[in-house]
Coordinates of C-alpha atoms in Angstrom, one line a residue:
M13 CA -31.8 -12.7 189.8
I14 CA -33.5 -15.0 187.4
N15 CA -32.6 -18.7 187.4
K16 CA -33.1 -21.3 184.7
S17 CA -36.4 -22.6 186.1
N18 CA -38.2 -19.2 186.2
S19 CA -36.6 -17.2 183.3
C20 CA -39.6 -17.9 181.0
F21 CA -41.8 -16.0 183.5
F22 CA -39.7 -12.8 183.4
Q23 CA -39.6 -12.3 179.6
D24 CA -42.2 -9.5 179.6
T25 CA -40.3 -7.7 182.4
I26 CA -37.0 -8.1 180.5
L27 CA -38.4 -6.8 177.3
S28 CA -40.3 -3.9 178.9
N29 CA -37.1 -2.8 180.6
A30 CA -35.2 -3.2 177.4
R31 CA -37.4 -0.5 175.8
E32 CA -36.0 2.1 178.1
Y33 CA -32.7 0.7 179.5
D34 CA -29.8 -1.4 178.6
V35 CA -30.4 -4.8 180.0
A36 CA -28.3 -8.0 180.0
F37 CA -29.5 -11.6 180.1
L38 CA -26.5 -13.7 181.0
V39 CA -26.5 -17.5 180.5
G40 CA -24.0 -20.3 181.1
G41 CA -23.2 -22.2 177.9
D42 CA -24.5 -21.5 174.5
P43 CA -27.0 -18.6 174.5
L44 CA -29.0 -20.0 171.6
S45 CA -29.4 -23.6 172.7
A46 CA -32.4 -23.0 174.9
T47 CA -35.8 -22.4 173.3
T48 CA -36.6 -19.8 176.0
H49 CA -33.6 -17.7 174.9
T50 CA -34.5 -18.0 171.2
D51 CA -38.1 -17.0 172.0
L52 CA -36.8 -13.9 173.9
I53 CA -34.8 -12.9 170.8
L54 CA -37.8 -13.4 168.5
R55 CA -40.0 -11.3 170.7
A56 CA -37.4 -8.6 170.8
V57 CA -37.3 -8.5 167.0
Q58 CA -41.2 -8.3 166.9
L59 CA -41.0 -5.3 169.3
N60 CA -38.2 -3.6 167.4
I61 CA -35.9 -3.9 170.5
P62 CA -32.3 -4.2 169.4
Y63 CA -30.3 -7.1 170.9
K64 CA -26.8 -8.4 170.8
I65 CA -25.5 -11.9 171.3
I66 CA -22.1 -12.4 172.7
H67 CA -21.1 -16.0 172.2
N68 CA -18.8 -18.1 174.4
A69 CA -16.0 -20.2 172.9
S70 CA -17.8 -23.4 171.9
I71 CA -18.6 -25.4 168.8
M72 CA -22.2 -25.3 169.9
N73 CA -22.3 -21.6 168.9
A74 CA -22.2 -22.6 165.2
I75 CA -25.3 -24.9 165.7
G76 CA -27.3 -22.1 167.4
S77 CA -26.2 -19.4 165.0
C78 CA -27.6 -21.6 162.1
G79 CA -31.0 -21.8 163.8
L80 CA -30.6 -25.5 164.8
Q81 CA -31.1 -26.8 168.3
V82 CA -29.5 -29.7 170.2
K83 CA -32.0 -32.2 171.6

């Protein structure tokens, strides 16, 4: 189990497992509002690892999908 305070330290493990297995990174709230989550997506793209974002029902999804961040 990865929590908010240590998720940035497990990105390499998540991505290396994603090369061979289906993995899930579940978050509460908007999945694109945290820079750690956006960085994980960008690294997956660089490594040609497919990803899928499943949004929750929130107006914040539109902000994250446009590439903006809430500060």
